[in-house]
GROMACS .gro file of C-alpha atoms in nm:
model
  240
    1MET     CA    1  -2.452   5.709   4.656
    2GLY     CA    2  -2.498   5.403   4.530
    3ASP     CA    3  -2.369   5.498   4.120
    4ALA     CA    4  -2.020   5.603   4.319
    5ARG     CA    5  -1.973   5.254   4.462
    6ARG     CA    6  -2.035   5.082   4.059
    7PRO     CA    7  -1.712   5.008   3.911
    8PRO     CA    8  -1.585   5.146   3.600
    9ALA     CA    9  -1.769   5.052   3.293
   10VAL     CA   10  -1.503   4.841   3.083
   11PRO     CA   11  -1.511   4.922   2.705
   12ILE     CA   12  -1.618   4.625   2.477
   13PRO     CA   13  -1.347   4.534   2.220
   14PRO     CA   14  -1.393   4.622   1.841
   15VAL     CA   15  -1.394   4.258   1.743
   16LEU     CA   16  -1.666   4.150   2.006
   17ILE     CA   17  -1.937   4.413   1.878
   18ALA     CA   18  -1.825   4.421   1.494
   19GLY     CA   19  -1.965   4.146   1.232
   20LYS     CA   20  -1.758   3.858   1.121
   21ALA     CA   21  -1.730   3.982   0.777
   22GLU     CA   22  -1.602   4.343   0.883
   23VAL     CA   23  -1.336   4.167   1.125
   24PHE     CA   24  -1.223   3.960   0.806
   25ARG     CA   25  -1.138   4.241   0.601
   26ALA     CA   26  -0.996   4.484   0.864
   27LEU     CA   27  -0.748   4.207   0.904
   28GLU     CA   28  -0.661   4.156   0.539
   29ALA     CA   29  -0.649   4.561   0.524
   30SER     CA   30  -0.419   4.521   0.808
   31LEU     CA   31  -0.197   4.304   0.639
   32GLY     CA   32  -0.227   4.442   0.295
   33LYS     CA   33  -0.335   4.059   0.128
   34SER     CA   34  -0.619   3.910   0.053
   35PHE     CA   35  -0.670   3.550   0.252
   36SER     CA   36  -0.676   3.253   0.006
   37SER     CA   37  -0.915   2.952   0.002
   38LYS     CA   38  -0.646   2.766  -0.137
   39GLU     CA   39  -0.521   2.456   0.012
   40LEU     CA   40  -0.240   2.522   0.237
   41THR     CA   41  -0.033   2.231   0.092
   42PRO     CA   42  -0.109   2.026  -0.199
   43PRO     CA   43  -0.241   1.722  -0.252
   44PRO     CA   44  -0.036   1.431  -0.137
   45ASN     CA   45   0.168   1.259  -0.384
   46PRO     CA   46   0.034   0.900  -0.532
   47LEU     CA   47   0.194   0.666  -0.362
   48ILE     CA   48   0.339   0.287  -0.465
   49ILE     CA   49   0.260   0.061  -0.219
   50VAL     CA   50   0.445  -0.292  -0.216
   51ILE     CA   51   0.310  -0.550   0.025
   52ARG     CA   52   0.476  -0.936   0.076
   53GLY     CA   53   0.476  -1.145   0.291
   54PRO     CA   54   0.520  -1.551   0.287
   55SER     CA   55   0.287  -1.795   0.141
   56GLY     CA   56  -0.007  -1.860   0.330
   57VAL     CA   57   0.008  -1.535   0.554
   58GLY     CA   58  -0.324  -1.411   0.393
   59LYS     CA   59  -0.149  -1.119   0.235
   60ASP     CA   60  -0.425  -1.192  -0.037
   61SER     CA   61  -0.717  -1.138   0.201
   62VAL     CA   62  -0.536  -0.802   0.337
   63ILE     CA   63  -0.519  -0.651  -0.008
   64LYS     CA   64  -0.850  -0.767  -0.124
   65ARG     CA   65  -1.004  -0.588   0.158
   66LEU     CA   66  -0.788  -0.264   0.138
   67ARG     CA   67  -0.921  -0.232  -0.221
   68GLU     CA   68  -1.276  -0.270  -0.058
   69VAL     CA   69  -1.273  -0.018   0.226
   70GLN     CA   70  -0.995   0.225   0.059
   71GLU     CA   71  -1.040   0.474  -0.196
   72GLY     CA   72  -0.834   0.584  -0.453
   73ILE     CA   73  -0.649   0.265  -0.501
   74HIS     CA   74  -0.551   0.079  -0.784
   75PHE     CA   75  -0.424  -0.309  -0.774
   76VAL     CA   76  -0.163  -0.426  -1.037
   77VAL     CA   77  -0.241  -0.774  -1.133
   78THR     CA   78   0.058  -0.945  -1.233
   79ALA     CA   79   0.141  -1.195  -1.499
   80MET     CA   80   0.172  -1.568  -1.338
   81SER     CA   81   0.303  -1.849  -1.603
   82ARG     CA   82   0.166  -2.100  -1.406
   83ALA     CA   83  -0.175  -2.294  -1.419
   84LYS     CA   84  -0.499  -2.133  -1.245
   85ARG     CA   85  -0.578  -2.260  -0.883
   86LEU     CA   86  -0.948  -2.336  -0.799
   87GLY     CA   87  -1.154  -2.019  -0.740
   88GLU     CA   88  -0.864  -1.770  -0.919
   89VAL     CA   89  -0.995  -1.546  -1.167
   90ASP     CA   90  -0.774  -1.464  -1.490
   91GLY     CA   91  -0.760  -1.082  -1.551
   92LYS     CA   92  -0.818  -1.042  -1.146
   93ASP     CA   93  -0.611  -1.222  -0.969
   94TYR     CA   94  -0.338  -1.283  -1.201
   95PHE     CA   95  -0.312  -1.274  -1.568
   96PHE     CA   96  -0.230  -1.622  -1.698
   97VAL     CA   97   0.037  -1.676  -1.972
   98SER     CA   98   0.260  -1.921  -2.089
   99LYS     CA   99   0.645  -1.930  -2.025
  100GLU     CA  100   0.676  -1.838  -2.369
  101GLU     CA  101   0.483  -1.532  -2.376
  102PHE     CA  102   0.624  -1.433  -2.073
  103LEU     CA  103   0.951  -1.423  -2.181
  104SER     CA  104   0.836  -1.276  -2.504
  105MET     CA  105   0.715  -0.978  -2.304
  106VAL     CA  106   1.061  -0.933  -2.103
  107ASP     CA  107   1.234  -0.913  -2.478
  108ARG     CA  108   0.947  -0.620  -2.535
  109ASP     CA  109   1.084  -0.461  -2.221
  110GLU     CA  110   0.699  -0.461  -2.081
  111LEU     CA  111   0.772  -0.559  -1.719
  112LEU     CA  112   0.891  -0.332  -1.431
  113GLU     CA  113   1.028  -0.676  -1.287
  114SER     CA  114   1.015  -1.000  -1.281
  115ALA     CA  115   1.112  -1.312  -1.130
  116LEU     CA  116   1.106  -1.678  -1.099
  117VAL     CA  117   0.934  -1.831  -0.851
  118TYR     CA  118   0.858  -2.197  -0.752
  119GLY     CA  119   0.941  -2.255  -1.115
  120ASP     CA  120   0.701  -2.005  -1.236
  121TYR     CA  121   0.748  -1.674  -1.374
  122LYS     CA  122   0.558  -1.382  -1.229
  123ARG     CA  123   0.610  -1.024  -1.370
  124VAL     CA  124   0.478  -0.654  -1.313
  125PRO     CA  125   0.365  -0.453  -1.607
  126LYS     CA  126   0.481  -0.070  -1.661
  127PRO     CA  127   0.224   0.052  -1.854
  128HIS     CA  128  -0.056  -0.031  -1.568
  129ILE     CA  129   0.135   0.173  -1.269
  130SER     CA  130   0.212   0.508  -1.493
  131GLU     CA  131  -0.159   0.499  -1.609
  132TYR     CA  132  -0.308   0.528  -1.286
  133MET     CA  133  -0.065   0.706  -1.091
  134SER     CA  134  -0.107   1.009  -1.376
  135LYS     CA  135  -0.502   0.993  -1.212
  136GLY     CA  136  -0.386   0.992  -0.853
  137TYR     CA  137  -0.406   0.622  -0.773
  138ASP     CA  138  -0.226   0.483  -0.519
  139ILE     CA  139  -0.081   0.159  -0.642
  140VAL     CA  140  -0.073  -0.154  -0.492
  141LEU     CA  141   0.214  -0.424  -0.578
  142ARG     CA  142   0.186  -0.770  -0.448
  143VAL     CA  143   0.500  -0.917  -0.492
  144ASP     CA  144   0.761  -1.191  -0.399
  145ILE     CA  145   1.041  -1.159  -0.205
  146GLN     CA  146   1.312  -1.147  -0.536
  147GLY     CA  147   1.014  -0.906  -0.681
  148ALA     CA  148   1.065  -0.693  -0.368
  149ALA     CA  149   1.438  -0.649  -0.363
  150LYS     CA  150   1.426  -0.550  -0.730
  151LEU     CA  151   1.156  -0.309  -0.695
  152LYS     CA  152   1.353  -0.214  -0.385
  153SER     CA  153   1.635  -0.147  -0.618
  154ILE     CA  154   1.449   0.041  -0.866
  155PHE     CA  155   1.272   0.266  -0.625
  156GLY     CA  156   1.458   0.288  -0.335
  157ASN     CA  157   1.272   0.498  -0.056
  158SER     CA  158   1.044   0.615  -0.296
  159ALA     CA  159   0.800   0.344  -0.266
  160VAL     CA  160   0.626   0.196   0.042
  161PHE     CA  161   0.724  -0.142   0.160
  162ILE     CA  162   0.492  -0.321   0.392
  163PHE     CA  163   0.555  -0.678   0.489
  164ILE     CA  164   0.254  -0.881   0.655
  165VAL     CA  165   0.324  -1.170   0.875
  166ALA     CA  166   0.152  -1.437   1.072
  167GLU     CA  167   0.124  -1.416   1.455
  168ASN     CA  168   0.390  -1.687   1.495
  169GLU     CA  169   0.573  -1.982   1.303
  170ALA     CA  170   0.342  -2.256   1.390
  171GLU     CA  171   0.043  -2.074   1.320
  172LEU     CA  172   0.212  -1.971   0.941
  173VAL     CA  173   0.298  -2.355   0.863
  174ASP     CA  174  -0.059  -2.454   0.989
  175ARG     CA  175  -0.221  -2.230   0.755
  176LEU     CA  176  -0.008  -2.373   0.502
  177ILE     CA  177  -0.115  -2.735   0.588
  178ASP     CA  178  -0.479  -2.621   0.579
  179ARG     CA  179  -0.469  -2.476   0.240
  180LYS     CA  180  -0.437  -2.861   0.132
  181MET     CA  181  -0.278  -2.716  -0.200
  182GLU     CA  182   0.062  -2.826  -0.146
  183THR     CA  183   0.268  -3.139  -0.206
  184SER     CA  184   0.528  -3.269   0.075
  185ASP     CA  185   0.793  -3.134  -0.112
  186THR     CA  186   0.664  -2.811  -0.222
  187LEU     CA  187   0.526  -2.744   0.128
  188LEU     CA  188   0.868  -2.793   0.285
  189LEU     CA  189   0.991  -2.539   0.023
  190ARG     CA  190   0.726  -2.285   0.145
  191VAL     CA  191   0.849  -2.323   0.496
  192LYS     CA  192   1.205  -2.306   0.412
  193THR     CA  193   1.121  -1.960   0.172
  194ALA     CA  194   0.939  -1.846   0.478
  195HIS     CA  195   1.250  -1.904   0.691
  196GLU     CA  196   1.463  -1.716   0.448
  197GLU     CA  197   1.177  -1.406   0.360
  198MET     CA  198   1.144  -1.323   0.721
  199LYS     CA  199   1.577  -1.244   0.723
  200HIS     CA  200   1.472  -0.933   0.501
  201LEU     CA  201   1.233  -0.779   0.716
  202LYS     CA  202   1.432  -0.471   0.811
  203GLN     CA  203   1.442  -0.408   0.426
  204PHE     CA  204   1.083  -0.289   0.457
  205ASN     CA  205   0.932   0.041   0.607
  206TYR     CA  206   0.582  -0.144   0.785
  207GLU     CA  207   0.550  -0.483   0.962
  208VAL     CA  208   0.172  -0.585   0.981
  209VAL     CA  209   0.085  -0.867   1.185
  210ASN     CA  210  -0.246  -1.058   1.021
  211ALA     CA  211  -0.348  -1.285   1.305
  212LYS     CA  212  -0.550  -1.556   1.271
  213GLY     CA  213  -0.938  -1.421   1.288
  214LYS     CA  214  -0.820  -1.074   1.326
  215LEU     CA  215  -0.821  -0.963   0.902
  216GLU     CA  216  -0.977  -0.603   0.984
  217SER     CA  217  -0.703  -0.546   1.241
  218ALA     CA  218  -0.434  -0.582   0.986
  219VAL     CA  219  -0.635  -0.397   0.707
  220LYS     CA  220  -0.703  -0.099   0.937
  221LEU     CA  221  -0.280  -0.108   1.012
  222VAL     CA  222  -0.205  -0.091   0.660
  223GLU     CA  223  -0.442   0.197   0.611
  224SER     CA  224  -0.280   0.374   0.930
  225ASN     CA  225   0.073   0.307   0.721
  226ILE     CA  226  -0.090   0.484   0.438
  227ASP     CA  227  -0.196   0.750   0.633
  228VAL     CA  228   0.081   0.848   0.779
  229GLU     CA  229   0.296   0.837   0.462
  230LYS     CA  230   0.020   1.079   0.320
  231ALA     CA  231   0.086   1.325   0.629
  232LYS     CA  232   0.412   1.381   0.582
  233VAL     CA  233   0.594   1.689   0.489
  234ARG     CA  234   0.837   1.502   0.231
  235GLN     CA  235   0.651   1.314   0.023
  236ARG     CA  236   0.773   1.008  -0.146
  237THR     CA  237   0.757   1.056  -0.506
  238ALA     CA  238   0.802   0.745  -0.713
  239VAL     CA  239   0.883   0.776  -1.081
  240ILE     CA  240   0.847   0.487  -1.358
   0.00000   0.00000   0.00000
């Protein structure tokens, strides 16, 4: 009597009693193919990341910290025709050259772009970019607004353009005054230039606020911008 009241036994599906390897081979046999261990998608393309922002916004601090925390990035050192400032290192912050040497580089077509900024010449070298991109590095370029416009005309949408800003105009001017590196005339020029640069914000892909005392937050946001670009199905492909 007791046995008659029990529910009928339910067969255990084969997948639950078979070993993992056996199930794996059975699936391959059913599909008529072996499962590949290769990555489903190729590694993301190296990026060219153009960073710009008004003087005093702290873009150099953002880039310096980015280099410390982000692997696979090469920062291209630009050439500058002005004299070194206190604390700057030749070959690290800029390559400091004479105006004559700079113009000679232009004649030899060694520059990706060049510009006259505050009476001094800046340039971005072609060979450094090609060399490191071929090794899989992302490239970070720090340029002035003229340089950003020129690179936009060269790369179009194949490069990533990031604009660094302060939290507000008053804070930006305050930072410029605190630097104590400007005459009254050059300070006024930089403030006027910052006003003009902000008009070009919509030409950039991302805006990052580098608020006072919140450098880490700004750097993490730049890293997030890079991660977004790496995750896109349609990758940017920059060619020098």
